[in-house]
Short mmCIF file of C-alpha atoms (C1' of nucleotides) in Angstrom, two decimals:
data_model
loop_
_atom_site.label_atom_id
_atom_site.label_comp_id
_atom_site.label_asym_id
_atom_site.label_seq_id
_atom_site.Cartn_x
_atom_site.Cartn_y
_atom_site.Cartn_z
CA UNK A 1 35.22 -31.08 15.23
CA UNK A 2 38.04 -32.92 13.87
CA UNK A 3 39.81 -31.97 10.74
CA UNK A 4 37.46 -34.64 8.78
CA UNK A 5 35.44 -31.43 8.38
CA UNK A 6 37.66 -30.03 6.12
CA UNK A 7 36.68 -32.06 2.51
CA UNK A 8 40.75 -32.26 1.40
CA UNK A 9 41.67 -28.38 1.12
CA UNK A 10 41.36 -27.44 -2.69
CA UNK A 11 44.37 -25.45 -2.72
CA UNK A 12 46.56 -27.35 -1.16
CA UNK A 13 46.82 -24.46 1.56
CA UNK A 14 46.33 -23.70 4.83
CA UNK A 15 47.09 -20.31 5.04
CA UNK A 16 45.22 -17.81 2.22
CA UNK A 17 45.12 -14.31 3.39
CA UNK A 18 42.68 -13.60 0.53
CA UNK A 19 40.24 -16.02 1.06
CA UNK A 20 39.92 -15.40 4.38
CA UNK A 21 39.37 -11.63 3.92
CA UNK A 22 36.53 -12.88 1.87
CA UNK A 23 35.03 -15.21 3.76
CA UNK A 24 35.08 -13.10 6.91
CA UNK A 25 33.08 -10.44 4.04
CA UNK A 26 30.76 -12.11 3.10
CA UNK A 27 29.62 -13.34 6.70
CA UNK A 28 30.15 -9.85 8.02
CA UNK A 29 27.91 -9.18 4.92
CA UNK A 30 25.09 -11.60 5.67
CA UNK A 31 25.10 -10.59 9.73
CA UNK A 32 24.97 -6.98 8.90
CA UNK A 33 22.27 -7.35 6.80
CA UNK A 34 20.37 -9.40 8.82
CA UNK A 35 20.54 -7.57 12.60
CA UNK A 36 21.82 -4.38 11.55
CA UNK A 37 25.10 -2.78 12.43
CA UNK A 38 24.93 -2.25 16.47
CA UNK A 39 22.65 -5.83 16.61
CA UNK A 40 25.62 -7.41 14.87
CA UNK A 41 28.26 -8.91 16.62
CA UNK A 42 31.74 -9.27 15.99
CA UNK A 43 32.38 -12.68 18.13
CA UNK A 44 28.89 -14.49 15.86
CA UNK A 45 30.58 -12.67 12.36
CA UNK A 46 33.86 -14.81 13.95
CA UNK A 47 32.46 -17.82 14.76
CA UNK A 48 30.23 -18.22 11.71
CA UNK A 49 33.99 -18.14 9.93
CA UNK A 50 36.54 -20.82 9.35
CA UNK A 51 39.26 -18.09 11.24
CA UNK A 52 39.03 -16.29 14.51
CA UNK A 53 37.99 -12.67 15.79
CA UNK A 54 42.08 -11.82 16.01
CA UNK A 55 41.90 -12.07 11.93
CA UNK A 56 39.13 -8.92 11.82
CA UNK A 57 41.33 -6.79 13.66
CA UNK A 58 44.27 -7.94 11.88
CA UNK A 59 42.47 -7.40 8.39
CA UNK A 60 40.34 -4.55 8.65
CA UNK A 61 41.22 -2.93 11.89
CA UNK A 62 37.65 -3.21 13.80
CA UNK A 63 33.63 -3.48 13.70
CA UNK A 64 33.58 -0.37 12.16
CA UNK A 65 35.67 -0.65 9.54
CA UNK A 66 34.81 -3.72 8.53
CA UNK A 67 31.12 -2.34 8.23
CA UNK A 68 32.27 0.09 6.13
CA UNK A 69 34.58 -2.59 3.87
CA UNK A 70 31.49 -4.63 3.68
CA UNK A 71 29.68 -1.62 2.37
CA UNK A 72 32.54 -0.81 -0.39
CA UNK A 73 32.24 -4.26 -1.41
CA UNK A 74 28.39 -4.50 -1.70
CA UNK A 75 28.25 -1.21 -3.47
CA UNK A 76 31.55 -2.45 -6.19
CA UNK A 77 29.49 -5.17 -6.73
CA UNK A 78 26.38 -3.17 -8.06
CA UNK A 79 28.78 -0.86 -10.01
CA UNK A 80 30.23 -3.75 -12.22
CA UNK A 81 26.91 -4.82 -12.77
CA UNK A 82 25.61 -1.15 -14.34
CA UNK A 83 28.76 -1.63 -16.48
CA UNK A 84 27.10 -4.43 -18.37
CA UNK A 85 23.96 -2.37 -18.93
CA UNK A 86 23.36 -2.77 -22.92
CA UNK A 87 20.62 -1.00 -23.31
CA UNK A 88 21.34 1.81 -25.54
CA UNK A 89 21.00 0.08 -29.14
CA UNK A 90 17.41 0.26 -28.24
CA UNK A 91 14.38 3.37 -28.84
CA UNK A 92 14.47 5.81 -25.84
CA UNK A 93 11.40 4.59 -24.86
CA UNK A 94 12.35 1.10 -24.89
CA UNK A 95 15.60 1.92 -23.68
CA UNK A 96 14.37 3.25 -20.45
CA UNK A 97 12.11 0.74 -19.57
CA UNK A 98 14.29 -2.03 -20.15
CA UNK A 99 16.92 0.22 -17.83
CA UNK A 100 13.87 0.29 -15.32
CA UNK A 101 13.84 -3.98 -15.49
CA UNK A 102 17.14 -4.24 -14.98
CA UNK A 103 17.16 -2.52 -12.05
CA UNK A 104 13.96 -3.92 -10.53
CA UNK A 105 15.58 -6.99 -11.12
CA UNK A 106 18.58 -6.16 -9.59
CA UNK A 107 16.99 -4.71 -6.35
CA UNK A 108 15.18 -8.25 -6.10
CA UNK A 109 18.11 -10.09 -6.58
CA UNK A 110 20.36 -8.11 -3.70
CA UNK A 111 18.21 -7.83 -0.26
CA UNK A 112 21.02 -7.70 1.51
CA UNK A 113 22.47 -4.68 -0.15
CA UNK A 114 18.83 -3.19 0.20
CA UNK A 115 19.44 -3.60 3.85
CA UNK A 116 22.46 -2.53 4.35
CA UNK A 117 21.79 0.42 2.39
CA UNK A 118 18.87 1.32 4.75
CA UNK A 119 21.21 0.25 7.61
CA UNK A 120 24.13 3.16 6.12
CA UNK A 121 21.06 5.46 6.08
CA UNK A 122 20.03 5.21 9.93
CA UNK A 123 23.37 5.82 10.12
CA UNK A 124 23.88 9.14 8.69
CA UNK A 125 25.91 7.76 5.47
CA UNK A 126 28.74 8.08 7.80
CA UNK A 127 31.05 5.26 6.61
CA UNK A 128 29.88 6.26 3.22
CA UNK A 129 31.48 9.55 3.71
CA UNK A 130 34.35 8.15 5.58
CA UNK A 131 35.51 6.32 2.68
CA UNK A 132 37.80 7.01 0.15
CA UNK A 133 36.66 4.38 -2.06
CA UNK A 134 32.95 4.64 -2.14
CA UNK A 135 33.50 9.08 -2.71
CA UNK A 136 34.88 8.14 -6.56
CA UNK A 137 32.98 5.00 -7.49
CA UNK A 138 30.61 7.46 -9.66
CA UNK A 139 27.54 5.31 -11.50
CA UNK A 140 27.76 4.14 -14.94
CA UNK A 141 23.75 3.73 -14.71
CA UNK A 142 23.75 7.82 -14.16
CA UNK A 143 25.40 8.09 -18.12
CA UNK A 144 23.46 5.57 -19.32
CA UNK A 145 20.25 7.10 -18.58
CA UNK A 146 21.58 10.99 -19.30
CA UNK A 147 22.21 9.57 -22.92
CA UNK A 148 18.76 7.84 -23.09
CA UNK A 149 17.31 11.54 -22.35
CA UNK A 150 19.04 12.98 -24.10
CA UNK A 151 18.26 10.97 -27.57
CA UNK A 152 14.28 10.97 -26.04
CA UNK A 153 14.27 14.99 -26.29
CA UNK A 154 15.99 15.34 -29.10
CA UNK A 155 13.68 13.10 -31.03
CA UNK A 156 10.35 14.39 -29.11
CA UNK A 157 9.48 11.69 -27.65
CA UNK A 158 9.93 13.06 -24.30
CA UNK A 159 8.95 15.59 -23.24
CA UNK A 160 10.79 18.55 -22.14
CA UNK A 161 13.65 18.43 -19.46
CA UNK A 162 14.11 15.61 -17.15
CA UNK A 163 17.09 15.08 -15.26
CA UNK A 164 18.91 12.28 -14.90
CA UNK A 165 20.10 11.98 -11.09
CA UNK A 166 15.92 12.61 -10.40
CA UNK A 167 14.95 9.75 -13.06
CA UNK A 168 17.27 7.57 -11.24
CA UNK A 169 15.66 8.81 -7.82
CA UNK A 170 12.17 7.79 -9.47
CA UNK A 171 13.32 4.56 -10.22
CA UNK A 172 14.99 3.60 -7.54
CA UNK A 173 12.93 4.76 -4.62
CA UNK A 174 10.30 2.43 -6.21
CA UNK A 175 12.43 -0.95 -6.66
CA UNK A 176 13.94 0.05 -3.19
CA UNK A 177 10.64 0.67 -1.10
CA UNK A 178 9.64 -2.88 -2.64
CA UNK A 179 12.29 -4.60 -1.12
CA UNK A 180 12.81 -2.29 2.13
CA UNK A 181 9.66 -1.76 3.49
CA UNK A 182 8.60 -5.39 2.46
CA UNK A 183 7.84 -6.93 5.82
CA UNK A 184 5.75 -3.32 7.32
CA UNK A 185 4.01 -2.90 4.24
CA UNK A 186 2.97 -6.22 3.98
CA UNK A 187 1.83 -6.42 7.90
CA UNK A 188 -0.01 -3.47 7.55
CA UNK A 189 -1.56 -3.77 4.53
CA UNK A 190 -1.71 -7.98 4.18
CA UNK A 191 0.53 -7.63 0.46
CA UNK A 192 3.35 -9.00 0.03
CA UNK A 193 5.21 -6.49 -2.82
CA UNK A 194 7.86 -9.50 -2.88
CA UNK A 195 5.83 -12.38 -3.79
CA UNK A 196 6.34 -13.90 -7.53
CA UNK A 197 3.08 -14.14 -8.59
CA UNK A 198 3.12 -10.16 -8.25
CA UNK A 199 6.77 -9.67 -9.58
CA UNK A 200 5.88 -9.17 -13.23
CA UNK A 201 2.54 -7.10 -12.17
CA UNK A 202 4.96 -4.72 -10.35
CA UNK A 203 7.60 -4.66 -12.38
CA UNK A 204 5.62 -3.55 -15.81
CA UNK A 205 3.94 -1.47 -12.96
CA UNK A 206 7.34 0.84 -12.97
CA UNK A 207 7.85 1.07 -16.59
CA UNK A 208 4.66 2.00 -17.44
CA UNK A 209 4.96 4.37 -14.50
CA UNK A 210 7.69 6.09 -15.54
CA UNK A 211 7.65 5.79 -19.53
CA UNK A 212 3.95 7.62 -18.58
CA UNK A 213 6.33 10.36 -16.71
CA UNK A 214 8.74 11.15 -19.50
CA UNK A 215 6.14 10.93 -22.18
CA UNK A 216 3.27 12.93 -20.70
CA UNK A 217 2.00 16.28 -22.00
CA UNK A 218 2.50 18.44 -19.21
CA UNK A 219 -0.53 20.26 -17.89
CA UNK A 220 0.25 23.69 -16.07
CA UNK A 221 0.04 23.68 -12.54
CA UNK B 1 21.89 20.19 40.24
CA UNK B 2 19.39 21.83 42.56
CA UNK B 3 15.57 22.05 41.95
CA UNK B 4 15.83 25.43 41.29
CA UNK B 5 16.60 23.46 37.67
CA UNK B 6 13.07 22.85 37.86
CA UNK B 7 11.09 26.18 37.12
CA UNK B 8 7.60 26.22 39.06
CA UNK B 9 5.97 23.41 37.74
CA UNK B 10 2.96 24.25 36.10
CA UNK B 11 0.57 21.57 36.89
CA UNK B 12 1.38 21.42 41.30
CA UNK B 13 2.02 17.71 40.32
CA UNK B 14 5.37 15.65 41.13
CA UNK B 15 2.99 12.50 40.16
CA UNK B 16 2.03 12.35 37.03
CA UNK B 17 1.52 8.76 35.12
CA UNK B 18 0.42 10.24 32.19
CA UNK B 19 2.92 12.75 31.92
CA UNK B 20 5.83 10.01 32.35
CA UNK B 21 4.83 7.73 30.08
CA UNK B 22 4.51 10.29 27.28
CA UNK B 23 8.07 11.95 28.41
CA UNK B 24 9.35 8.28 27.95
CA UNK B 25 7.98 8.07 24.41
CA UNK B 26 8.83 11.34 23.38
CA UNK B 27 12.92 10.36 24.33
CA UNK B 28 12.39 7.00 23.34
CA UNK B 29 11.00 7.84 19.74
CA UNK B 30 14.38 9.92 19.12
CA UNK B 31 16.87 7.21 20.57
CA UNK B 32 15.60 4.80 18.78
CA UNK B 33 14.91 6.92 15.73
CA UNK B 34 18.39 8.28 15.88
CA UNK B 35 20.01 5.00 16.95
CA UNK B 36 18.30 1.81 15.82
CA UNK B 37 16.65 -0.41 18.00
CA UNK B 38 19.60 -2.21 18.69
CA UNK B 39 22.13 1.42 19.03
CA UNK B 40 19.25 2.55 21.71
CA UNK B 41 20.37 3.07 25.00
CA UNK B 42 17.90 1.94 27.69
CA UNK B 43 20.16 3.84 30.05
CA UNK B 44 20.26 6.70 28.06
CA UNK B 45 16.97 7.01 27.00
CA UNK B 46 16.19 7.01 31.16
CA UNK B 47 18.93 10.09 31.78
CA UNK B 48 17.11 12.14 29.13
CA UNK B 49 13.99 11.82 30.95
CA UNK B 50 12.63 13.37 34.32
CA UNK B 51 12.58 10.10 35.50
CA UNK B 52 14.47 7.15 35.98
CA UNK B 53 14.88 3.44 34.03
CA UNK B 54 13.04 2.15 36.58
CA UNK B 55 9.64 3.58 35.24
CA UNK B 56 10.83 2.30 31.65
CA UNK B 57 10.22 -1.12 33.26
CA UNK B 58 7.45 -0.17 35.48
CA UNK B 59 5.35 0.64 32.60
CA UNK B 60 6.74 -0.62 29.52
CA UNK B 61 7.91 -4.14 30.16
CA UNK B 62 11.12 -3.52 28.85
CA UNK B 63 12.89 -2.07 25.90
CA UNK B 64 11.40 -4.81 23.25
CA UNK B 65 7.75 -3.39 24.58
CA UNK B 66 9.00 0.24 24.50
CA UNK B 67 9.82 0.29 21.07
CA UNK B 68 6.45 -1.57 20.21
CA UNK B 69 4.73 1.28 22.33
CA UNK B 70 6.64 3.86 20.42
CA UNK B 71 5.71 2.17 17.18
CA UNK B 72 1.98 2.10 18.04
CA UNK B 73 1.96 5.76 19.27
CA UNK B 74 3.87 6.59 15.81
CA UNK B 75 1.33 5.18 13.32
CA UNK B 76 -1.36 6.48 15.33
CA UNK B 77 -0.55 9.70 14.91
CA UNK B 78 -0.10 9.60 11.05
CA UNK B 79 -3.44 7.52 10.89
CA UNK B 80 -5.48 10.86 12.69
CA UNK B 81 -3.38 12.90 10.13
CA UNK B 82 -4.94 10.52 7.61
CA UNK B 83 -8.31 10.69 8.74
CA UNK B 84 -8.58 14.74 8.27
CA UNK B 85 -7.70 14.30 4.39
CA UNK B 86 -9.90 16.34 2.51
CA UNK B 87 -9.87 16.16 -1.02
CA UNK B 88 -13.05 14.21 -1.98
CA UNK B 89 -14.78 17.53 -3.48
CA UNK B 90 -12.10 17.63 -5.81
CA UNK B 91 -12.37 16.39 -9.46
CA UNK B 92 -10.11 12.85 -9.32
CA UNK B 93 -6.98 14.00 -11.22
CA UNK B 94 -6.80 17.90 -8.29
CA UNK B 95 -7.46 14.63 -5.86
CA UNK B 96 -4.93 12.73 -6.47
CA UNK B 97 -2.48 15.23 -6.55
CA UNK B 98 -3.73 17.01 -3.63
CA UNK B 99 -3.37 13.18 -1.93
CA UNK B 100 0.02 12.99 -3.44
CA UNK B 101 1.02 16.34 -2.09
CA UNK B 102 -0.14 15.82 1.51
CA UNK B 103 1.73 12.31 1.25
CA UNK B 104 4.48 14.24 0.37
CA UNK B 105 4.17 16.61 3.09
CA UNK B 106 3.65 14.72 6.08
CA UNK B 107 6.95 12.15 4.69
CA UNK B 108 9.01 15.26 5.40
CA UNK B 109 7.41 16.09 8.61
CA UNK B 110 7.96 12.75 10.27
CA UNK B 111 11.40 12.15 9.53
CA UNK B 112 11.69 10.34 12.83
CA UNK B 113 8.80 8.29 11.57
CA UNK B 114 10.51 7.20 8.38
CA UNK B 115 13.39 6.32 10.42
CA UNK B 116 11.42 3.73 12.97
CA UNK B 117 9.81 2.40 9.73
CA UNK B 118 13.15 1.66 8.47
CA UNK B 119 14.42 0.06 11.67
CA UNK B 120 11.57 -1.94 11.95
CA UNK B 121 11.70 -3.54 8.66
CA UNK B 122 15.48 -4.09 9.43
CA UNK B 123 13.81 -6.19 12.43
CA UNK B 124 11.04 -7.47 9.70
CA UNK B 125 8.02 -5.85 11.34
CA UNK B 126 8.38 -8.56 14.06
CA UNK B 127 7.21 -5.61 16.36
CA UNK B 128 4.40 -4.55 14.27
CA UNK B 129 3.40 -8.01 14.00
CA UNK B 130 3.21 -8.82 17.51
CA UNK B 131 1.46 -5.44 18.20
CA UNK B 132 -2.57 -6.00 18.07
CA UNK B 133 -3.32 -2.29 18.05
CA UNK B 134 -1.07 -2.33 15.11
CA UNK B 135 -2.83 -5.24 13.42
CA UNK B 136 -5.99 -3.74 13.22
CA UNK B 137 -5.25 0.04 12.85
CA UNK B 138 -5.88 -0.30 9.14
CA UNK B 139 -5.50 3.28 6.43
CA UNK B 140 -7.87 5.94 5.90
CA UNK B 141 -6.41 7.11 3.08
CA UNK B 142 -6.84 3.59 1.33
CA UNK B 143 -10.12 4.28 1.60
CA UNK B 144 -9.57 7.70 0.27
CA UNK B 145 -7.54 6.12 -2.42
CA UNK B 146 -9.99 3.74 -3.35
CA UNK B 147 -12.93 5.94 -3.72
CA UNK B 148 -11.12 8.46 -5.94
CA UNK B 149 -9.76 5.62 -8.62
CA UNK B 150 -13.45 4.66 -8.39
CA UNK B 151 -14.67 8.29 -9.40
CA UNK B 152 -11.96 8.57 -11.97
CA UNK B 153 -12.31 5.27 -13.58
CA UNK B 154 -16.27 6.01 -13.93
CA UNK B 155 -15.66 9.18 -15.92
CA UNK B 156 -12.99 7.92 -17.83
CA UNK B 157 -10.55 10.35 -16.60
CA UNK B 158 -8.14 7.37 -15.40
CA UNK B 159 -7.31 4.62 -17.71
CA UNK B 160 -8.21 0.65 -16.92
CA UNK B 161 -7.98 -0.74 -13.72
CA UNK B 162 -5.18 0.54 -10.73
CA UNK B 163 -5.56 -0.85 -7.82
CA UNK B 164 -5.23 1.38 -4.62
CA UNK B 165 -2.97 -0.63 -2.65
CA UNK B 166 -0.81 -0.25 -5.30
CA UNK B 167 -1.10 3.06 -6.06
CA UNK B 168 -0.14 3.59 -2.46
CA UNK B 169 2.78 1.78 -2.43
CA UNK B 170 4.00 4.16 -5.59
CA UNK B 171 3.05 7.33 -3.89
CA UNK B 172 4.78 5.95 -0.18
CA UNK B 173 7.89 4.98 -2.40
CA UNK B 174 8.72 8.23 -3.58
CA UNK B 175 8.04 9.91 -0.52
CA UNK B 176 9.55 7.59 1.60
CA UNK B 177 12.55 6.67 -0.19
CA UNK B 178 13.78 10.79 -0.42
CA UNK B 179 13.76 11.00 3.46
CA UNK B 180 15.11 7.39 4.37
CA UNK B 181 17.35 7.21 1.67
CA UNK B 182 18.44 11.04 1.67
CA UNK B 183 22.31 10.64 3.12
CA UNK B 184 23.09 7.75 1.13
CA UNK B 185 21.55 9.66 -1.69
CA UNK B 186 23.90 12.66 -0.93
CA UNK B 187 26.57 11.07 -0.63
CA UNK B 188 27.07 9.20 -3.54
CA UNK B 189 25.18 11.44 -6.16
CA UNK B 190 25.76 14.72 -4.63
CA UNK B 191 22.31 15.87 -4.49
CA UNK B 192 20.70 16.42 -1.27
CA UNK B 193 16.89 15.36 -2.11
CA UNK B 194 15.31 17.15 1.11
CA UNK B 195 17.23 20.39 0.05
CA UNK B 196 14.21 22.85 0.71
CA UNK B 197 15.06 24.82 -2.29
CA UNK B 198 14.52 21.27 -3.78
CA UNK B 199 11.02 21.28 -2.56
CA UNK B 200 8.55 22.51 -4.65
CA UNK B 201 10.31 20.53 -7.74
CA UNK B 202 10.09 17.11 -6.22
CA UNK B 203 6.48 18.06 -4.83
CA UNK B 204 5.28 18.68 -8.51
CA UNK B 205 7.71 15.95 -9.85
CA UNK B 206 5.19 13.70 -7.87
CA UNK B 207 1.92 14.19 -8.83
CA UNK B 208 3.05 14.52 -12.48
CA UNK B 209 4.63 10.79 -12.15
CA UNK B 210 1.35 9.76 -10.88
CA UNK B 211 -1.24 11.68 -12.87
CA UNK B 212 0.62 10.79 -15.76
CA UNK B 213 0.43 7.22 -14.60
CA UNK B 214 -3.17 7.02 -14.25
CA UNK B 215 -4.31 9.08 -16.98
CA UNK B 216 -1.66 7.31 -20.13
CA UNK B 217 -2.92 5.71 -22.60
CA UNK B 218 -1.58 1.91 -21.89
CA UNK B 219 0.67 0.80 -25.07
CA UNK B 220 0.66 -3.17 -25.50
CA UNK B 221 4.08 -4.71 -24.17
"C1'" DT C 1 67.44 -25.59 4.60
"C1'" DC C 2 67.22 -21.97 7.61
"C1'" DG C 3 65.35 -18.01 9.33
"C1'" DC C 4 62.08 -14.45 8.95
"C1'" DT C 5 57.62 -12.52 8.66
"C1'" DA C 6 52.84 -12.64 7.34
"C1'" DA C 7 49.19 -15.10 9.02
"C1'" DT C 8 46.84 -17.27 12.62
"C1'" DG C 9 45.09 -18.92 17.31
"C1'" DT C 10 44.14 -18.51 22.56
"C1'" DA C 11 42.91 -16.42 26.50
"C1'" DC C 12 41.61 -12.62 28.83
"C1'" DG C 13 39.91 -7.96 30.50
"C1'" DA C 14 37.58 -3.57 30.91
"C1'" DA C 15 33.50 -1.42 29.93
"C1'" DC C 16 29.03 -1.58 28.99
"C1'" DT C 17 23.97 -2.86 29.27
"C1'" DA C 18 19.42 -4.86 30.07
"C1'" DG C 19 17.08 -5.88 33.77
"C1'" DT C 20 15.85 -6.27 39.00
"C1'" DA C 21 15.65 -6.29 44.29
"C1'" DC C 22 14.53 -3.34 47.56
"C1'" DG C 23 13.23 0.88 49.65
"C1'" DT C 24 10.49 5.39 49.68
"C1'" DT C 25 6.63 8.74 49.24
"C1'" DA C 26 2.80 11.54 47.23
"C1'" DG C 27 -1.66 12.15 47.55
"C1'" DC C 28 -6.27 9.96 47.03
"C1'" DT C 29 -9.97 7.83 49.83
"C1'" DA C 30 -12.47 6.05 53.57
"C1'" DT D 1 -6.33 12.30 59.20
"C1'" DA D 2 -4.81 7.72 58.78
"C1'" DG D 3 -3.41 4.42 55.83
"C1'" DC D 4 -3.03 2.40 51.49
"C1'" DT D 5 -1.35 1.97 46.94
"C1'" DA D 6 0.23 3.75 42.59
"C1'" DA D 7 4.20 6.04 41.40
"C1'" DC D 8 8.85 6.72 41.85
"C1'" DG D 9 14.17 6.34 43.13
"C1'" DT D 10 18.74 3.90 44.24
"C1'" DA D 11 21.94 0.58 43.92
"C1'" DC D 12 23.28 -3.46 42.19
"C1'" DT D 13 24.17 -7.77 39.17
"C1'" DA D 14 24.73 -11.14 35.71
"C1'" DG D 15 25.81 -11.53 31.25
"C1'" DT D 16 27.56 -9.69 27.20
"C1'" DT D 17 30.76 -7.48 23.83
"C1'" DC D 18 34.47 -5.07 21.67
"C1'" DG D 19 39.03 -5.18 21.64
"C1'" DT D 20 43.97 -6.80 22.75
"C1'" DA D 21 48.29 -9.01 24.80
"C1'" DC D 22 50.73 -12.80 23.96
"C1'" DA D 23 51.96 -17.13 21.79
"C1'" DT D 24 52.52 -19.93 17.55
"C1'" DT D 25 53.43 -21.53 12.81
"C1'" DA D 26 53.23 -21.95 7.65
"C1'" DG D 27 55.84 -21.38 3.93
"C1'" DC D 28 58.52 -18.07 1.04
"C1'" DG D 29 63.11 -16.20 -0.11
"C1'" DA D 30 68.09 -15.98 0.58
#
DNA sequence: TCGCTAATGTACGAACTAGTACGTTAGCTA
DNA sequence: TAGCTAACGTACTAGTTCGTACATTAGCGA
């Protein structure tokens, strides 16, 4: 408990209000994740911090706000990430299942957003809707894939008119179900859709799934 | 404040175990489907009830135990939903749509379902996993599942080997992910995906994913 | 270098919340 | 019909939890 803790402060300083807006993030991030937004609490978020409680109400004003900071964070973070997406120098086909990877990989990679995002949901999408932030953030990933349709129609090798926001629906609820409803799924039915030695089983899985989808000939029904 | 509140009852019962403990679950199953587990208000739950907190305990244990019970009762009831499918005398492709379809259905019907599901992977299934009734409740519609990829692989109809675990998980993902992840959804991409007018697009949307899935002719990759 | 303010820490309180001790009664059964 | 027990109600408590009043100080700018 003495200040031999501290490994000689990098920075030379003591007082940083930007690192410790971070720092209380990203363990408001992790607790949030882990017990859910009422099971959190704001004292643990606190104590698992090098500051005090005072500094969340100083910074972000309360429990709920900082939920909903956390969430603005966590959802900037998957943003920048669609901004790299280079997929577009490839075929449509191609194109779209390398999209589909990317964000199968993603999803694996970012449980805790998975869970928050499911946490938001029980929620209503309240602090979603509450902020001013999150309203404009947009998705680069929704013009990527209207501009892979669109060159797959033109050319024929889709078929007929999918839209984009339900494409991104398809993919999603499948890399998002993996991750989510990972621990019922795999009590009830003794799988776990997490487990490595399945990831590249599931994950062709979805782009043969939904390459299938956009290249089908459509039957009447 | 009076029992005039109470109109006649109909059974000429005050007493009535049965009764109460299904009154509990009934209130329970929307707290904590509204709530969380942890947002749940024992207290509450109790004032929405004919009854009192006291009979929470008396035959529930607790609220750990209640939310187990309302769990069990939960997955029960979609397992006797299960176990009246009827599609068997359908060629495999009508089958698995028609399987889709009802999947489908019954997502929307149980949002309150979808919503312990989520909670209780928030908690990872620790309820479902100390639940024995839950442990061996198993799926009827794997079964179902299983026996239609059979008949479809035999005649050809269905390309190669899909397992039917998996072919759940793809069917529960779609269906699942548009109710849990509906206000997030909304939110951020403006489209509300359990519009009704929505309906009948999303329905079809479905089975064509999947019969297009099990009926492609695999490329190499 | 002096003072001012952003940044930080301490201690506390009011309200809530799961759970329980204790008392009561309906209505079945002998 | 007497009495016994499952079923039910009331009132309370111990511990928790969000939030805040008040005190302090680092370090930048004049």
């Amino acid at each position: 408990m003495t200040s031999v803790d501290e490994p000689a402060r990098p920075n030379g300083r003591i007082r940083d209000a930007a690192r410790t807006q971070a720092e209380i993030l990203d363990v408001a991030t992790q607790e949030f994740a882990r017990l859910g937004y009422d099971g959190a609490r704001v004292d643990e978020i606190a104590a698992r911090t090098r500051t005090t409680k005072r500094m969340i109400y100083y910074y972000f004003g309360g429990k709920e706000q900082l939920f909903t900071a956390v969430l603005e964070r966590a959802y900037t973070v998957i943003r920048e990430a669609e901004q790299k997406l280079d997929v577009e120098h490839l075929d449509p086909v191609a194109a779209i299942r390398r999209l589909a990877e990317l964000t199968f990989d993603h999803h694996e990679q970012h449980p805790d957003f998975i869970r928050l995002v499911s946490i938001e949901n029980i929620h209503g999408a309240e602090h979603i809707a509450g902020s001013e932030k999150l309203g404009r953030i947009g998705s680069p990933a929704l013009d990527v894939i209207r501009r892979i349709l669109a060159a797959g129609q033109e050319s024929g090798l889709f078929t007929a008119d999918v839209d984009a926001v339900d494409l991104h629906a398809m993919i999603s609820s499948f890399c998002f179900f993996r991750v989510a409803n990972r621990h019922t799924f795999g009590a009830l039915f003794g799988r776990d859709l997490v487990a490595p030695e399945q990831r590249e089983h599931y994950r062709a899985m979805l782009g043969d799934m939904v390459i299938a989808y956009l290249t089908a000939e459509r039957s009447t029904h």
